[in-house]
Amino acid sequence: MTPVHVALRGVTRVFPATAAQREVKALGPIDLELRTAEFFVVVGPSGCGKSTLLEIIAGLSTATTGTVMLEGRPVAGEVPEGIGVVFQEDASFPWLNVTDNIAFGLRQTALDKAEIERRVGHALRLMGLTEFAAAYPVQLSGGMRQRVCLARTLVQRPRVILLDEPFGALDQQTRFLMGDELLRLWRESGATVMLITHSLDEAAMLGDRIGVMSARPGRMLEIIETGWGEERGSRVVATPRFGEITARLWELLRDESQRAMTGAP
Amino acid sequence: MRSLRAAILIACVLAGWEALFWFAGSSALTSPLDTIAYLGELLSSPRFYPHLIETAQAFAVALGIAISCGILIGFTLGLYRFAADVSEPVLVALYSIPKLALYPIVLLAFGIGMPAKIAFGAIHGIMPIAIFALGAVRNLNPVYLKAARVMRLTPSRIAARVLLPAAIPEIFTGIRIGFSLTLIGTLLGEMFASQRGLGYLLIQAIGLHNVRMIMALTLLLVVIAVTASALLLAVDRRLRRHMFGGS
Amino acid sequence: MTPGRVRFALAAALVLLLEGLSRFGFIDRFAMIPPSEILWHLGKILSSGEMWPAIVKTLSNVAVACVAAIIVGVILGTLIHAWRSLRETLDPLFAAYYAIPVYAFYPLFIVIFGLGDFPQVLIGFMLGLVAVIVNTLNGLDRVPRVLIKTARIQRLGPLATALKVTLPYAVPYIFTGIKLAVAYSFIGVIGAELIMSRTGLGYEIGYAYNSFDNAVMYPLIVFVLTVAASVNTMFFLWEKKMLARRRK
């Protein structure tokens, strides 16, 4: 029984009513456990609260009710040590070049310069960015900028990596390849990974387990065990098991997506 | 291409000026040639320079105050939501009132001379800089803030290493505008509160109906203002291209 | 503890402070009279009617300058936006415009147009005009291309496109220009009056200053500031309402 890395109990997020809008129940209640070193994928219809869930786990926002535990300690209010996040939007700093971007987080710590250089060099090679080391984000494509963000996250050696639709802006083929890259990074880092995606294919081919969320307010409808071992990613796309998983995902999500689209309760 | 356009613009202005002179006569203005000639005389006369220096000094100090206080105010308000909610309408109102009406009060507070001029210049310039600095903080891409928080930066680090660099293009636009307004504010201050400086010369000339002087001074000020503005605009564009690419 | 109440509390505290400082002699009567007296004198001035001609003159001049600057500014802004090379030529001029001492042209205007109200209105107009143009340009720049393409597909001509699609979209940005035009019209007209006029609020304030008549000067200053601030606040609130409909 693999140990539990992150545990959520009864987590909800309610946005209180303001002058402009009624109260919004964005999320929950959610009970969820992330096992150490697993690759967990979250799918769900638009607006179901996937991003909110990620932000609560990261400590960027606070749950209205319920608890979040990371390695046995509660998470609330501030970002705990050991977490890395890759956001949907490009978060690379436009005023720094690629190397400075990747080194940014490390430079704020007491780490010595030689070690920082080592790690940054390694990350550049890992992400295929060495020839762009001196380039500025404005000169790079969207996919490359996300790689910079990934590199920036990885050099800090996080134990939990959260990704919010990091490949959302990319085309399908690039996404497949980026999925394989993500797997490679996951194995090398040994971290627990939670990936949010709206692509059922991506979910089916990458995760150890897939959490399917309902329409807003999002709850966990079902958690699917994929059973993938070493062999996964773009290589399993043609297998029967892949087809079964995606079929099951669609079955669960068809109604929820309809609900999200029409706004019906 | 750009210098050709600038040349055409200048030619049009000169032509219009000449036409206006022809129409209105020499009791109203002087022709372009005369004005330039007279300005040349002034610039080579040793009694003129002290005035120029006086204005330049007052302006430099006023601008320094306007920039530092403006950024400080704008950032502070940007970071403290409640303070911003309280102050923003006040800032907007202050920006819009004719600060000229405050001028007697400034005079009474500072007396005649350099401090009053500097105060007047700074008051004019501080508003746009503060407003733009506030806007820069507000418009900060929230994902930068989130990324910085995930990297567990302290608030002061975030302000210095993320907010400030990200905000520079927008703050600079505020500084560009503040530059022009501080200049005019300093000049206005000199017109009413000083016995020295270009503004003083101007109001004297207006009073004595010394058309040549009025035109020459105006030409000088216009040339300085336009040149400085064009330079700042070029820097502004370069900053934006560096960070945002394209145009 | 809403922002409005805090603002009110701070303003009240400031007024009380000034009142205290001047009544107890920390501020010289030469420099400033207590706020309560300022208000009292303002009441007297307004009810006695002696300032009304000046007030009406100044405010109407400001209004004319402002409205003209807005209308001409929007039209010119739209035209300049359509003509690319003209715009690029004028851009540096617009950027530098507000450093130019427009007041220096005042004597010129008097010679050309005579001693009436027109020179002051013209100065106010000239100051406000460029602000409106620049902000109209800015607003039109931000119209998403897809809206323009939609207008083309609907086969709208340039005038119809401007009136029905691009200008309505740009209205919030034009509003920024409008607020500036209000401010600049006040500054232009009153400043011109201060310098060279024989009538109007600007002149009266200058006259009171030169005669050390604080009982007239301060109330008039307060009056001008209040009117300008109120007009601007009205526009500010209107703009906020408009923007609330747009943003999420």
PDB file of N, CA and C in Angstrom, chain B residues 168-227:
ATOM      1  N   ILE B 168       7.639  48.082 -15.309  1.00  0.00           N
ATOM      2  CA  ILE B 168       8.430  49.179 -15.872  1.00  0.00           C
ATOM      3  C   ILE B 168       7.869  49.773 -17.160  1.00  0.00           C
ATOM      4  N   PRO B 169       7.439  48.994 -18.139  1.00  0.00           N
ATOM      5  CA  PRO B 169       6.915  49.648 -19.355  1.00  0.00           C
ATOM      6  C   PRO B 169       5.761  50.595 -19.053  1.00  0.00           C
ATOM      7  N   GLU B 170       4.842  50.151 -18.219  1.00  0.00           N
ATOM      8  CA  GLU B 170       3.692  51.006 -17.963  1.00  0.00           C
ATOM      9  C   GLU B 170       4.083  52.220 -17.128  1.00  0.00           C
ATOM     10  N   ILE B 171       4.942  52.018 -16.143  1.00  0.00           N
ATOM     11  CA  ILE B 171       5.401  53.147 -15.337  1.00  0.00           C
ATOM     12  C   ILE B 171       6.097  54.152 -16.234  1.00  0.00           C
ATOM     13  N   PHE B 172       6.852  53.638 -17.199  1.00  0.00           N
ATOM     14  CA  PHE B 172       7.583  54.555 -18.063  1.00  0.00           C
ATOM     15  C   PHE B 172       6.651  55.426 -18.880  1.00  0.00           C
ATOM     16  N   THR B 173       5.542  54.861 -19.327  1.00  0.00           N
ATOM     17  CA  THR B 173       4.567  55.685 -20.023  1.00  0.00           C
ATOM     18  C   THR B 173       4.078  56.794 -19.111  1.00  0.00           C
ATOM     19  N   GLY B 174       3.851  56.468 -17.856  1.00  0.00           N
ATOM     20  CA  GLY B 174       3.450  57.488 -16.892  1.00  0.00           C
ATOM     21  C   GLY B 174       4.531  58.542 -16.747  1.00  0.00           C
ATOM     22  N   ILE B 175       5.773  58.105 -16.755  1.00  0.00           N
ATOM     23  CA  ILE B 175       6.877  59.054 -16.612  1.00  0.00           C
ATOM     24  C   ILE B 175       6.954  59.971 -17.818  1.00  0.00           C
ATOM     25  N   ARG B 176       6.684  59.392 -18.988  1.00  0.00           N
ATOM     26  CA  ARG B 176       6.677  60.218 -20.200  1.00  0.00           C
ATOM     27  C   ARG B 176       5.686  61.361 -20.069  1.00  0.00           C
ATOM     28  N   ILE B 177       4.483  61.016 -19.647  1.00  0.00           N
ATOM     29  CA  ILE B 177       3.448  62.034 -19.489  1.00  0.00           C
ATOM     30  C   ILE B 177       3.802  62.970 -18.355  1.00  0.00           C
ATOM     31  N   GLY B 178       4.307  62.402 -17.275  1.00  0.00           N
ATOM     32  CA  GLY B 178       4.689  63.215 -16.127  1.00  0.00           C
ATOM     33  C   GLY B 178       5.782  64.205 -16.494  1.00  0.00           C
ATOM     34  N   PHE B 179       6.660  63.800 -17.371  1.00  0.00           N
ATOM     35  CA  PHE B 179       7.727  64.682 -17.831  1.00  0.00           C
ATOM     36  C   PHE B 179       7.147  65.952 -18.431  1.00  0.00           C
ATOM     37  N   SER B 180       6.244  65.768 -19.388  1.00  0.00           N
ATOM     38  CA  SER B 180       5.646  66.939 -20.019  1.00  0.00           C
ATOM     39  C   SER B 180       4.910  67.811 -19.015  1.00  0.00           C
ATOM     40  N   LEU B 181       4.139  67.177 -18.150  1.00  0.00           N
ATOM     41  CA  LEU B 181       3.331  67.960 -17.214  1.00  0.00           C
ATOM     42  C   LEU B 181       4.207  68.663 -16.184  1.00  0.00           C
ATOM     43  N   THR B 182       5.282  68.000 -15.759  1.00  0.00           N
ATOM     44  CA  THR B 182       6.174  68.653 -14.799  1.00  0.00           C
ATOM     45  C   THR B 182       6.811  69.877 -15.445  1.00  0.00           C
ATOM     46  N   LEU B 183       7.153  69.740 -16.706  1.00  0.00           N
ATOM     47  CA  LEU B 183       7.755  70.872 -17.407  1.00  0.00           C
ATOM     48  C   LEU B 183       6.804  72.057 -17.428  1.00  0.00           C
ATOM     49  N   ILE B 184       5.569  71.797 -17.810  1.00  0.00           N
ATOM     50  CA  ILE B 184       4.620  72.895 -17.887  1.00  0.00           C
ATOM     51  C   ILE B 184       4.329  73.442 -16.497  1.00  0.00           C
ATOM     52  N   GLY B 185       4.276  72.571 -15.511  1.00  0.00           N
ATOM     53  CA  GLY B 185       4.024  73.021 -14.147  1.00  0.00           C
ATOM     54  C   GLY B 185       5.145  73.921 -13.651  1.00  0.00           C
ATOM     55  N   THR B 186       6.373  73.517 -13.925  1.00  0.00           N
ATOM     56  CA  THR B 186       7.508  74.341 -13.511  1.00  0.00           C
ATOM     57  C   THR B 186       7.462  75.693 -14.205  1.00  0.00           C
ATOM     58  N   LEU B 187       7.156  75.681 -15.481  1.00  0.00           N
ATOM     59  CA  LEU B 187       7.078  76.942 -16.217  1.00  0.00           C
ATOM     60  C   LEU B 187       5.993  77.845 -15.652  1.00  0.00           C
ATOM     61  N   LEU B 188       4.828  77.250 -15.394  1.00  0.00           N
ATOM     62  CA  LEU B 188       3.746  78.042 -14.824  1.00  0.00           C
ATOM     63  C   LEU B 188       4.170  78.615 -13.480  1.00  0.00           C
ATOM     64  N   GLY B 189       4.837  77.791 -12.687  1.00  0.00           N
ATOM     65  CA  GLY B 189       5.318  78.275 -11.403  1.00  0.00           C
ATOM     66  C   GLY B 189       6.243  79.464 -11.598  1.00  0.00           C
ATOM     67  N   GLU B 190       7.104  79.342 -12.594  1.00  0.00           N
ATOM     68  CA  GLU B 190       8.022  80.452 -12.842  1.00  0.00           C
ATOM     69  C   GLU B 190       7.305  81.689 -13.324  1.00  0.00           C
ATOM     70  N   MET B 191       6.225  81.464 -14.059  1.00  0.00           N
ATOM     71  CA  MET B 191       5.523  82.628 -14.583  1.00  0.00           C
ATOM     72  C   MET B 191       4.983  83.490 -13.465  1.00  0.00           C
ATOM     73  N   PHE B 192       4.610  82.870 -12.356  1.00  0.00           N
ATOM     74  CA  PHE B 192       3.955  83.645 -11.307  1.00  0.00           C
ATOM     75  C   PHE B 192       4.769  83.771 -10.038  1.00  0.00           C
ATOM     76  N   ALA B 193       5.765  82.939  -9.890  1.00  0.00           N
ATOM     77  CA  ALA B 193       6.393  82.887  -8.570  1.00  0.00           C
ATOM     78  C   ALA B 193       7.877  83.138  -8.610  1.00  0.00           C
ATOM     79  N   SER B 194       8.351  83.781  -9.617  1.00  0.00           N
ATOM     80  CA  SER B 194       9.802  83.888  -9.667  1.00  0.00           C
ATOM     81  C   SER B 194      10.245  85.153 -10.375  1.00  0.00           C
ATOM     82  N   GLN B 195      11.479  85.541 -10.088  1.00  0.00           N
ATOM     83  CA  GLN B 195      12.067  86.659 -10.829  1.00  0.00           C
ATOM     84  C   GLN B 195      13.108  86.152 -11.794  1.00  0.00           C
ATOM     85  N   ARG B 196      13.171  84.829 -11.919  1.00  0.00           N
ATOM     86  CA  ARG B 196      14.173  84.272 -12.813  1.00  0.00           C
ATOM     87  C   ARG B 196      13.560  83.104 -13.557  1.00  0.00           C
ATOM     88  N   GLY B 197      14.214  82.714 -14.622  1.00  0.00           N
ATOM     89  CA  GLY B 197      13.758  81.512 -15.308  1.00  0.00           C
ATOM     90  C   GLY B 197      12.997  81.830 -16.576  1.00  0.00           C
ATOM     91  N   LEU B 198      12.823  80.806 -17.397  1.00  0.00           N
ATOM     92  CA  LEU B 198      12.181  80.996 -18.688  1.00  0.00           C
ATOM     93  C   LEU B 198      10.727  81.426 -18.529  1.00  0.00           C
ATOM     94  N   GLY B 199      10.065  80.872 -17.541  1.00  0.00           N
ATOM     95  CA  GLY B 199       8.670  81.234 -17.338  1.00  0.00           C
ATOM     96  C   GLY B 199       8.534  82.707 -17.000  1.00  0.00           C
ATOM     97  N   TYR B 200       9.450  83.155 -16.161  1.00  0.00           N
ATOM     98  CA  TYR B 200       9.434  84.577 -15.797  1.00  0.00           C
ATOM     99  C   TYR B 200       9.629  85.452 -17.030  1.00  0.00           C
ATOM    100  N   LEU B 201      10.611  85.092 -17.855  1.00  0.00           N
ATOM    101  CA  LEU B 201      10.844  85.850 -19.083  1.00  0.00           C
ATOM    102  C   LEU B 201       9.587  85.879 -19.941  1.00  0.00           C
ATOM    103  N   LEU B 202       8.892  84.731 -19.948  1.00  0.00           N
ATOM    104  CA  LEU B 202       7.711  84.631 -20.803  1.00  0.00           C
ATOM    105  C   LEU B 202       6.606  85.575 -20.337  1.00  0.00           C
ATOM    106  N   ILE B 203       6.330  85.541 -19.042  1.00  0.00           N
ATOM    107  CA  ILE B 203       5.228  86.372 -18.567  1.00  0.00           C
ATOM    108  C   ILE B 203       5.592  87.848 -18.677  1.00  0.00           C
ATOM    109  N   GLN B 204       6.847  88.152 -18.486  1.00  0.00           N
ATOM    110  CA  GLN B 204       7.323  89.521 -18.710  1.00  0.00           C
ATOM    111  C   GLN B 204       7.025  89.939 -20.148  1.00  0.00           C
ATOM    112  N   ALA B 205       7.435  89.061 -21.062  1.00  0.00           N
ATOM    113  CA  ALA B 205       7.257  89.377 -22.475  1.00  0.00           C
ATOM    114  C   ALA B 205       5.780  89.539 -22.810  1.00  0.00           C
ATOM    115  N   ILE B 206       4.937  88.692 -22.193  1.00  0.00           N
ATOM    116  CA  ILE B 206       3.501  88.814 -22.452  1.00  0.00           C
ATOM    117  C   ILE B 206       3.001  90.161 -21.964  1.00  0.00           C
ATOM    118  N   GLY B 207       3.476  90.532 -20.773  1.00  0.00           N
ATOM    119  CA  GLY B 207       3.037  91.815 -20.213  1.00  0.00           C
ATOM    120  C   GLY B 207       3.487  92.996 -21.058  1.00  0.00           C
ATOM    121  N   LEU B 208       4.711  92.933 -21.561  1.00  0.00           N
ATOM    122  CA  LEU B 208       5.245  94.049 -22.339  1.00  0.00           C
ATOM    123  C   LEU B 208       4.868  93.941 -23.810  1.00  0.00           C
ATOM    124  N   HIS B 209       4.128  92.878 -24.135  1.00  0.00           N
ATOM    125  CA  HIS B 209       3.766  92.615 -25.530  1.00  0.00           C
ATOM    126  C   HIS B 209       5.010  92.567 -26.415  1.00  0.00           C
ATOM    127  N   ASN B 210       6.062  91.944 -25.902  1.00  0.00           N
ATOM    128  CA  ASN B 210       7.300  91.778 -26.655  1.00  0.00           C
ATOM    129  C   ASN B 210       7.170  90.513 -27.500  1.00  0.00           C
ATOM    130  N   VAL B 211       6.588  90.711 -28.686  1.00  0.00           N
ATOM    131  CA  VAL B 211       6.216  89.557 -29.503  1.00  0.00           C
ATOM    132  C   VAL B 211       7.424  88.700 -29.865  1.00  0.00           C
ATOM    133  N   ARG B 212       8.542  89.323 -30.198  1.00  0.00           N
ATOM    134  CA  ARG B 212       9.719  88.547 -30.596  1.00  0.00           C
ATOM    135  C   ARG B 212      10.133  87.601 -29.480  1.00  0.00           C
ATOM    136  N   MET B 213      10.130  88.133 -28.263  1.00  0.00           N
ATOM    137  CA  MET B 213      10.544  87.325 -27.129  1.00  0.00           C
ATOM    138  C   MET B 213       9.577  86.172 -26.903  1.00  0.00           C
ATOM    139  N   ILE B 214       8.291  86.495 -26.948  1.00  0.00           N
ATOM    140  CA  ILE B 214       7.287  85.445 -26.746  1.00  0.00           C
ATOM    141  C   ILE B 214       7.504  84.325 -27.746  1.00  0.00           C
ATOM    142  N   MET B 215       7.628  84.680 -29.002  1.00  0.00           N
ATOM    143  CA  MET B 215       7.764  83.664 -30.040  1.00  0.00           C
ATOM    144  C   MET B 215       9.049  82.865 -29.854  1.00  0.00           C
ATOM    145  N   ALA B 216      10.146  83.595 -29.572  1.00  0.00           N
ATOM    146  CA  ALA B 216      11.427  82.881 -29.449  1.00  0.00           C
ATOM    147  C   ALA B 216      11.387  81.896 -28.283  1.00  0.00           C
ATOM    148  N   LEU B 217      10.865  82.350 -27.157  1.00  0.00           N
ATOM    149  CA  LEU B 217      10.798  81.469 -25.987  1.00  0.00           C
ATOM    150  C   LEU B 217       9.904  80.271 -26.262  1.00  0.00           C
ATOM    151  N   THR B 218       8.745  80.558 -26.873  1.00  0.00           N
ATOM    152  CA  THR B 218       7.832  79.455 -27.178  1.00  0.00           C
ATOM    153  C   THR B 218       8.507  78.449 -28.091  1.00  0.00           C
ATOM    154  N   LEU B 219       9.220  78.965 -29.103  1.00  0.00           N
ATOM    155  CA  LEU B 219       9.904  78.052 -30.010  1.00  0.00           C
ATOM    156  C   LEU B 219      10.895  77.192 -29.250  1.00  0.00           C
ATOM    157  N   LEU B 220      11.677  77.827 -28.385  1.00  0.00           N
ATOM    158  CA  LEU B 220      12.667  77.075 -27.608  1.00  0.00           C
ATOM    159  C   LEU B 220      11.998  75.979 -26.788  1.00  0.00           C
ATOM    160  N   LEU B 221      10.928  76.361 -26.104  1.00  0.00           N
ATOM    161  CA  LEU B 221      10.245  75.387 -25.254  1.00  0.00           C
ATOM    162  C   LEU B 221       9.649  74.259 -26.073  1.00  0.00           C
ATOM    163  N   VAL B 222       9.060  74.625 -27.204  1.00  0.00           N
ATOM    164  CA  VAL B 222       8.464  73.589 -28.045  1.00  0.00           C
ATOM    165  C   VAL B 222       9.536  72.620 -28.523  1.00  0.00           C
ATOM    166  N   VAL B 223      10.671  73.169 -28.983  1.00  0.00           N
ATOM    167  CA  VAL B 223      11.725  72.279 -29.482  1.00  0.00           C
ATOM    168  C   VAL B 223      12.223  71.352 -28.377  1.00  0.00           C
ATOM    169  N   ILE B 224      12.462  71.917 -27.195  1.00  0.00           N
ATOM    170  CA  ILE B 224      12.928  71.085 -26.086  1.00  0.00           C
ATOM    171  C   ILE B 224      11.905  70.009 -25.763  1.00  0.00           C
ATOM    172  N   ALA B 225      10.656  70.441 -25.646  1.00  0.00           N
ATOM    173  CA  ALA B 225       9.610  69.496 -25.253  1.00  0.00           C
ATOM    174  C   ALA B 225       9.462  68.374 -26.275  1.00  0.00           C
ATOM    175  N   VAL B 226       9.418  68.746 -27.550  1.00  0.00           N
ATOM    176  CA  VAL B 226       9.206  67.734 -28.581  1.00  0.00           C
ATOM    177  C   VAL B 226      10.390  66.779 -28.654  1.00  0.00           C
ATOM    178  N   THR B 227      11.583  67.316 -28.564  1.00  0.00           N
ATOM    179  CA  THR B 227      12.760  66.441 -28.631  1.00  0.00           C
ATOM    180  C   THR B 227      12.787  65.462 -27.473  1.00  0.00           C
TER     181      THR B 227
END
